[in-house]
Each structure stands twice: as structure tokens, then as C-alpha cells.
Short mmCIF file of C-alpha atoms in Angstrom, two decimals:
data_model
loop_
_atom_site.label_atom_id
_atom_site.label_comp_id
_atom_site.label_asym_id
_atom_site.label_seq_id
_atom_site.Cartn_x
_atom_site.Cartn_y
_atom_site.Cartn_z
CA MET A 276 -31.58 -25.82 18.56
CA GLU A 277 -32.74 -22.97 20.81
CA VAL A 278 -31.75 -19.80 19.72
CA GLY A 279 -30.93 -16.88 22.12
CA SER A 280 -30.85 -13.57 22.27
CA LEU A 281 -29.78 -11.18 19.32
CA HIS A 282 -28.29 -8.06 20.18
CA PHE A 283 -27.50 -4.90 17.94
CA HIS A 284 -24.52 -2.19 18.64
CA CYS A 285 -25.41 0.95 16.92
CA ARG A 286 -23.35 4.06 16.43
CA PRO A 287 -25.86 6.94 16.47
CA ILE A 288 -25.66 9.64 13.57
CA PRO A 289 -26.16 13.10 14.29
CA TRP A 290 -28.88 14.69 11.95
CA SER A 291 -29.34 17.83 10.71
CA PRO A 292 -30.96 19.22 7.51
CA GLU A 293 -27.74 20.56 6.11
CA LEU A 294 -26.41 16.93 6.33
CA ARG A 295 -29.40 15.76 4.45
CA ARG A 296 -28.82 17.99 1.39
CA ARG A 297 -24.91 17.76 1.62
CA THR A 298 -24.59 13.77 1.74
CA LYS A 299 -26.52 10.85 0.71
CA PRO A 300 -28.07 8.37 3.41
CA THR A 301 -25.76 5.74 4.82
CA LEU A 302 -26.68 2.92 6.57
CA PRO A 303 -25.44 2.38 10.14
CA ARG A 304 -22.66 -0.27 10.75
CA PHE A 305 -24.23 -2.81 12.86
CA LEU A 306 -22.29 -5.27 15.11
CA PHE A 307 -23.90 -8.71 15.47
CA PHE A 308 -23.50 -10.95 18.49
CA PHE A 309 -25.29 -14.44 18.51
CA ARG A 310 -25.93 -16.69 21.43
CA ALA A 311 -27.14 -20.08 20.75
CA SER A 312 -27.82 -22.96 22.94
CA SER A 313 -28.85 -26.66 22.20
CA SER A 314 -31.97 -28.41 23.77
CA SER A 315 -32.36 -31.68 23.37
CA SER A 316 -35.95 -31.70 24.73
CA ASN A 317 -37.76 -29.57 22.15
CA SER A 318 -34.95 -29.67 19.29
CA GLY A 319 -37.32 -31.81 17.19
CA ALA A 320 -40.50 -29.44 17.55
CA ASP A 321 -38.58 -26.44 16.66
CA TYR A 322 -36.82 -27.85 13.78
CA LYS A 323 -39.32 -27.06 10.52
CA GLY A 324 -36.65 -27.78 7.51
CA PRO A 325 -36.96 -31.22 5.32
CA LYS A 326 -36.48 -34.41 7.65
CA PRO A 327 -34.54 -37.46 5.93
CA ARG A 328 -36.69 -39.75 4.49
CA ARG A 329 -36.27 -43.76 4.81
CA ASP A 330 -36.49 -46.36 2.04
CA TRP A 331 -38.24 -48.81 4.14
CA VAL A 332 -38.67 -51.27 1.08
CA ALA A 333 -34.79 -51.27 0.65
CA ASP A 334 -34.66 -51.63 4.56
CA LEU A 335 -36.55 -54.69 4.71
CA VAL A 336 -34.79 -56.23 1.51
CA SER A 337 -31.43 -55.79 3.08
CA ASN A 338 -32.53 -56.91 6.43
CA ASN A 339 -33.94 -60.28 5.21
CA ASP A 340 -31.93 -60.91 2.21
CA ASP A 341 -31.90 -64.83 2.53
CA ALA A 342 -36.02 -64.86 3.02
CA VAL A 343 -36.74 -62.38 0.03
CA ARG A 344 -34.06 -64.49 -2.47
CA SER A 345 -36.26 -67.61 -1.28
CA LEU A 346 -39.74 -65.87 -1.74
CA PRO A 347 -40.15 -66.72 -5.43
CA ILE A 348 -39.78 -70.41 -4.56
CA TYR A 349 -42.38 -70.40 -2.21
CA VAL A 350 -44.68 -68.31 -4.42
CA GLY A 351 -44.01 -70.79 -7.16
CA GLY A 352 -44.56 -73.74 -5.39
CA ALA A 353 -47.84 -72.66 -3.81
CA SER A 354 -49.08 -71.62 -7.12
CA LEU A 355 -48.42 -74.89 -8.54
CA LEU A 356 -49.98 -76.88 -5.62
CA ALA A 357 -53.23 -74.66 -5.97
CA VAL A 358 -53.21 -75.51 -9.79
CA LEU A 359 -52.82 -79.26 -9.22
CA LEU A 360 -55.65 -79.00 -6.35
CA ASN A 361 -58.14 -76.93 -8.65
CA ARG A 362 -57.56 -79.46 -11.40
CA THR A 363 -58.27 -82.39 -8.80
CA VAL A 364 -61.37 -81.15 -7.42
CA SER A 365 -62.97 -79.19 -10.15
CA GLY A 366 -63.66 -82.88 -11.89
CA ILE A 367 -61.93 -81.94 -15.32
CA ALA A 368 -60.09 -84.62 -16.92
CA PRO A 369 -56.36 -85.13 -15.57
CA VAL A 370 -55.35 -85.16 -19.28
CA ALA A 371 -54.96 -81.64 -20.86
CA ASP A 372 -57.34 -81.02 -23.38
CA ALA A 373 -56.40 -78.38 -26.08
CA SER A 374 -60.03 -77.45 -26.65
CA SER A 375 -60.65 -76.64 -23.19
CA SER A 376 -60.33 -72.94 -22.24
CA GLN A 377 -59.47 -74.26 -18.66
CA SER A 378 -56.83 -76.45 -19.56
CA ARG A 379 -55.10 -73.67 -21.48
CA ALA A 380 -55.50 -71.40 -18.19
CA ASP A 381 -54.06 -74.08 -16.34
CA LEU A 382 -50.89 -74.62 -18.52
CA LEU A 383 -50.16 -71.18 -18.58
CA ALA A 384 -50.29 -70.91 -14.70
CA LEU A 385 -48.05 -74.12 -14.35
CA GLY A 386 -45.62 -72.06 -16.40
CA LEU A 387 -45.49 -68.94 -14.61
CA ALA A 388 -45.32 -71.18 -11.24
CA VAL A 389 -42.33 -73.16 -12.66
CA THR A 390 -40.64 -69.77 -13.93
CA ASN A 391 -41.21 -68.27 -10.31
CA ILE A 392 -39.47 -71.32 -8.82
CA LEU A 393 -36.59 -71.09 -11.42
CA THR A 394 -36.09 -67.51 -10.47
CA GLY A 395 -35.82 -68.33 -6.89
CA LEU A 396 -32.98 -71.08 -7.55
CA VAL A 397 -31.11 -68.40 -9.51
CA TRP A 398 -31.53 -65.65 -6.68
CA LEU A 399 -30.05 -68.27 -4.14
CA SER A 400 -26.98 -69.25 -6.47
CA ILE A 401 -25.95 -65.80 -7.55
CA ARG A 402 -24.82 -63.66 -4.65
CA PRO A 403 -22.77 -60.77 -4.69
CA LYS A 404 -19.10 -61.03 -3.62
CA PRO A 405 -18.84 -59.55 -0.06
CA ILE A 406 -16.06 -56.55 -0.10
CA SER A 407 -13.63 -56.36 2.50
CA VAL A 408 -10.19 -54.56 3.39
CA VAL A 409 -7.25 -56.58 2.40
CA SER A 410 -3.93 -55.72 3.92
CA PRO A 411 -1.26 -54.85 1.23
CA GLU A 412 1.30 -57.63 0.41
CA GLY A 413 4.47 -55.84 0.38
CA VAL A 414 6.95 -53.60 2.17
CA GLU A 415 6.53 -49.91 3.50
CA CYS A 416 8.77 -47.17 1.95
CA GLN A 417 9.18 -43.28 1.80
CA ARG A 418 11.14 -42.28 -0.95
CA ILE A 419 11.59 -38.61 -1.69
CA TYR A 420 14.05 -36.92 -4.33
CA SER A 421 16.40 -34.55 -2.69
CA HIS A 422 16.74 -31.00 -3.89
CA LEU A 423 13.06 -30.33 -3.52
CA PRO A 424 11.84 -27.04 -1.90
CA ASP A 425 10.44 -27.51 1.29
CA SER A 426 7.13 -25.99 0.26
CA VAL A 427 7.14 -29.01 -2.74
CA SER A 428 8.22 -31.58 -0.09
CA SER A 429 5.61 -30.66 2.72
CA GLU A 430 2.85 -30.41 0.04
CA LEU A 431 3.40 -33.96 -0.94
CA LEU A 432 3.79 -35.38 2.63
CA TRP A 433 0.22 -33.17 3.55
CA VAL A 434 -1.47 -34.85 0.55
CA TRP A 435 -0.13 -38.26 1.60
CA GLU A 436 -1.35 -37.90 5.19
CA SER A 437 -4.61 -36.49 3.97
CA LEU A 438 -5.33 -39.41 1.57
CA SER A 439 -4.27 -42.07 3.77
CA ASP A 440 -6.27 -41.00 7.00
CA VAL A 441 -9.59 -40.12 4.87
CA THR A 442 -9.62 -42.49 2.13
CA CYS A 443 -8.21 -46.04 1.49
CA CYS A 444 -5.46 -44.99 0.16
CA ARG A 445 -2.28 -47.13 0.99
CA THR A 446 0.15 -46.19 -1.80
CA LEU A 447 0.89 -42.78 -3.45
CA ILE A 448 3.32 -42.27 -6.18
CA VAL A 449 3.76 -38.92 -8.05
CA VAL A 450 5.66 -38.84 -11.34
CA TYR A 451 6.36 -35.50 -12.90
CA ASP A 452 8.27 -34.06 -15.83
CA SER A 453 9.92 -37.75 -16.18
CA HIS A 454 10.73 -38.19 -12.57
CA CYS A 455 9.47 -39.87 -9.63
CA ILE A 456 9.45 -37.54 -7.22
CA LEU A 457 7.50 -39.55 -4.56
CA GLN A 458 6.85 -43.09 -3.79
CA ILE A 459 5.52 -43.43 -0.22
CA GLY A 460 3.01 -46.21 1.62
CA PHE A 461 3.28 -49.75 0.85
CA ALA A 462 5.20 -51.17 -2.45
CA ALA A 463 5.73 -54.43 -4.12
CA LYS A 464 8.81 -56.46 -2.50
CA SER A 465 11.86 -57.03 -4.84
CA SER A 466 12.43 -60.20 -6.39
CA ASN A 467 16.02 -60.14 -5.29
CA GLY A 468 15.32 -61.08 -2.13
CA ASP A 469 17.00 -58.28 -0.28
CA GLY A 470 13.29 -56.85 1.13
CA GLU A 471 13.68 -53.78 -0.63
CA PRO A 472 10.91 -51.95 -2.45
CA VAL A 473 10.45 -52.01 -6.21
CA ALA A 474 11.55 -48.80 -7.51
CA VAL A 475 9.46 -46.80 -10.23
CA ASP A 476 10.68 -47.00 -13.69
CA SER A 477 9.44 -43.65 -14.78
CA VAL A 478 10.32 -44.14 -18.71
CA LYS A 479 8.87 -47.69 -18.74
CA LEU A 480 5.70 -46.26 -17.13
CA MET A 481 5.33 -43.23 -19.02
CA GLN A 482 5.45 -45.59 -22.28
CA GLY A 483 2.37 -47.59 -20.91
CA SER A 484 -1.33 -47.25 -22.33
CA LEU A 485 -2.28 -46.07 -18.80
CA TYR A 486 -0.10 -43.25 -18.57
CA GLN A 487 -0.62 -42.18 -22.22
CA ASN A 488 -4.33 -42.54 -21.89
CA VAL A 489 -4.84 -40.10 -18.85
CA ILE A 490 -2.29 -37.56 -20.05
CA LYS A 491 -4.01 -37.45 -23.52
CA SER A 492 -7.54 -37.32 -21.71
CA GLY A 493 -6.61 -34.76 -19.31
CA ALA A 494 -9.19 -36.50 -16.78
CA GLN A 495 -8.96 -38.85 -13.89
CA SER A 496 -8.92 -42.51 -14.46
CA TYR A 497 -10.45 -44.91 -11.75
CA LEU A 498 -9.93 -48.68 -12.09
CA ALA A 499 -12.48 -49.82 -9.23
CA ASN A 500 -11.18 -53.24 -9.49
CA LEU A 501 -7.53 -53.54 -10.66
CA SER A 502 -7.52 -57.24 -10.84
CA LEU A 503 -9.98 -57.16 -13.98
CA TYR A 504 -8.05 -54.65 -15.92
CA PRO A 505 -4.80 -55.91 -18.19
CA GLY A 506 -3.26 -52.48 -17.71
CA LYS A 507 -2.35 -53.91 -14.08
CA SER A 508 0.95 -55.22 -15.30
CA GLU A 509 2.12 -51.56 -16.15
CA LEU A 510 2.02 -50.89 -12.48
CA PRO A 511 4.71 -53.85 -10.98
CA PHE A 512 5.77 -51.44 -8.26
CA LEU A 513 2.11 -51.46 -6.64
CA PRO A 514 1.44 -54.55 -3.87
CA SER A 515 0.21 -57.42 -5.77
CA ASN A 516 -3.11 -57.43 -4.15
CA THR A 517 -3.56 -53.75 -4.71
CA GLN A 518 -7.41 -53.54 -5.22
CA ALA A 519 -8.11 -50.05 -6.53
CA VAL A 520 -6.33 -47.58 -8.42
CA ILE A 521 -6.82 -43.79 -9.28
CA LEU A 522 -4.53 -42.62 -11.96
CA GLN A 523 -4.81 -38.55 -11.50
CA PRO A 524 -3.26 -36.08 -13.99
CA LEU A 525 -1.09 -33.26 -12.84
CA GLY A 526 -1.40 -30.87 -15.80
CA GLU A 527 0.48 -32.04 -18.75
CA LYS A 528 3.57 -33.29 -17.17
CA GLY A 529 2.87 -35.45 -14.38
CA VAL A 530 0.35 -38.30 -13.06
CA ALA A 531 -0.30 -39.24 -9.35
CA ILE A 532 -1.29 -42.81 -8.73
CA ILE A 533 -3.21 -43.76 -5.73
CA GLY A 534 -3.79 -47.45 -4.73
CA GLY A 535 -6.37 -48.64 -2.30
CA ASP A 536 -7.14 -51.77 -0.36
CA THR A 537 -10.77 -52.14 -1.03
CA ILE A 538 -12.56 -52.90 -4.22
CA ARG A 539 -14.53 -49.74 -5.19
CA GLY A 540 -13.50 -48.20 -2.40
CA PHE A 541 -12.96 -44.73 -3.40
CA THR A 542 -16.40 -43.08 -3.51
CA THR A 543 -17.52 -40.06 -5.91
CA SER A 544 -16.92 -37.57 -3.14
CA ASP A 545 -13.18 -39.22 -2.73
CA GLN A 546 -12.61 -38.83 -6.74
CA ALA A 547 -13.55 -35.31 -6.73
CA TRP A 548 -11.39 -34.10 -3.93
CA ILE A 549 -8.74 -36.14 -5.34
CA THR A 550 -9.23 -34.11 -8.46
CA LEU A 551 -8.90 -30.75 -6.65
CA ILE A 552 -6.03 -31.79 -4.75
CA GLY A 553 -4.19 -33.06 -8.10
CA GLU A 554 -4.60 -29.16 -9.33
CA LYS A 555 -3.42 -27.74 -6.39
CA LEU A 556 -0.33 -30.11 -6.35
CA ASP A 557 0.27 -29.33 -10.22
CA ALA A 558 0.03 -25.75 -9.23
CA THR A 559 2.55 -26.17 -6.43
CA ILE A 560 4.87 -28.23 -8.47
CA ALA A 561 4.97 -26.31 -11.55
CA LYS A 562 5.64 -22.86 -9.90
CA ASN A 563 8.66 -24.18 -7.83
CA LEU A 564 10.30 -26.96 -9.84
CA LYS A 565 11.60 -25.24 -13.32
CA ASN A 566 14.77 -27.46 -13.53
CA LEU A 567 14.72 -30.95 -11.86
CA THR A 568 17.96 -32.06 -10.91
CA LEU A 569 16.99 -34.95 -8.59
CA SER A 570 18.82 -37.90 -6.82
CA ALA A 571 17.02 -40.42 -4.72
CA GLN A 572 16.76 -40.25 -0.82
CA GLU A 573 15.07 -42.78 1.37
#
């Protein structure tokens, strides 16, 4: 970054001895004008701040995953052959003798070599499952209850657009004051065969342990891999292959349920941002909705 000129525009202050005695000194007001221009030729030379550090070991391991996992097998095999070769050429009897220090050392080396080989086999057999984005198995829906003030409706739609654009969010449900005021995104398909999305049963949801725990704790609950939690049965309105869910409390009267399409897809920054959005949404709803007289609207 090459910094250009810096201009100051000052308004002169008249000076007199009487003014000095009557008033305290004041600082002039400055108007600052900055002009900056970028230059790729010497930007690196002018930058004096800290530079990002690269972890060469981590990069090497990630780029050569198969070779690193097989390395203990090669080391153990080479060690095993070296011990046997040393035993052969040293003239020691092939039968181990407990009274011989060389035999005890060879046995120890053989044990370490076999341990290395087994470690390599374990590394090759156990691999992390690749995480991929899935397509939600369900139908799209947009249900906003009527008689909502325009400010609340626009706030709810803004939250949905922000989350769906920036994060892995594919479903958003807002339950407030015993009413589901928003169901948008993908939803599970009804078993009636009519192709309609499954509606949210607010009463049944509020009786479940997931909702109760979130309201009691007042803290966000992140189910990074929804398939591993038995509480998944309390969310039948979500697509069957929903990968991750965040339950964000909205004060003491509501919860926002956010479904994602990727296992552990919500980062730490996403969780902190969703917490702030929940606080803002709670303030907006509490300010505008005092008496909820709601009727469903597609």
C-alpha cells in the first residue's frame, strides 16, 4: 500500500493578549483528506506488519496422507529386517538366550518393529469419513403467519436470507410465545401423499427435551451431527437427511431452529453470529408483538 499525500486545512485563529487572558487555549479543527493508491510492485517491501505463518508440517501431512499413514509399516519392516540381519552376521546363536544382553536387546527391537507395523495397519484401516454437502430430502415451503407487523415480517425474511446466503442453513423455523410464526426453506414431506410440507406442532415441540433444555439454559444448542442425537425424533418437520441443527433461544418465549445440509457445517463464527441475530430478533418480536392473534398463511 503506497500512501499518498496528507492535506490539512486549518482555520486561522486571531491572536491577541486580551484573548489569551479571557479564554483558554483551544485546538483548531482540522479537516483531513487522505488519498491512497495501491501498487503491486513494492507493496511487499512497504508492509511492516506481521506476516501469516505457514505450518509446513501440517501441509506436508495433508498433501501426502497415504504415504504418512504407510510410513510406520515401512519403518517397522526395515527395523525388523535390520534386527534379523544383525543377528545373522554377528555370529550369535539364532536361538534367543535370556542370559545374553544382545538377545534381550534384539527382542526389544523386534517388539518395537512389530508395534510400528501394527500402528501403520491401524492408520490405513481407520480414515476420517469425508464430509460433503447433501441435498435436503423434502419440499420447499414458506409459511408466515398473518397479522404480523411489517417490521417483524421483514425482519424474519432478512434473517432467512442472511443465514441461507452465508451459512449452510437450509431450514429456518421460529417458534415464539407458543406459536410457530415462521417456517421457511426445506421441510419434510407429509406422509399423506399430498406433497405438502409437515407443519410444526408448537405444543408438541415445546414439551420435548430439546426445547426445554434450550429455554432453561438460555444458551445456544448446537447438534453438529444430528443423526447421532436421539432428540432428532422431536424434529419431524425437518428433512430426513438434515445434517446439523442449531437451536437458538429467543429470550424466554421462543426458539429459532436452524437446519443445515453439512455435518459440522456451522463454524464458531457462524454460531456467534447466530447468537447476535437471535438477540436482535427477540428484541424486534418482543417490541412489536404483544397480543398474538395468528392465522396460517402460505
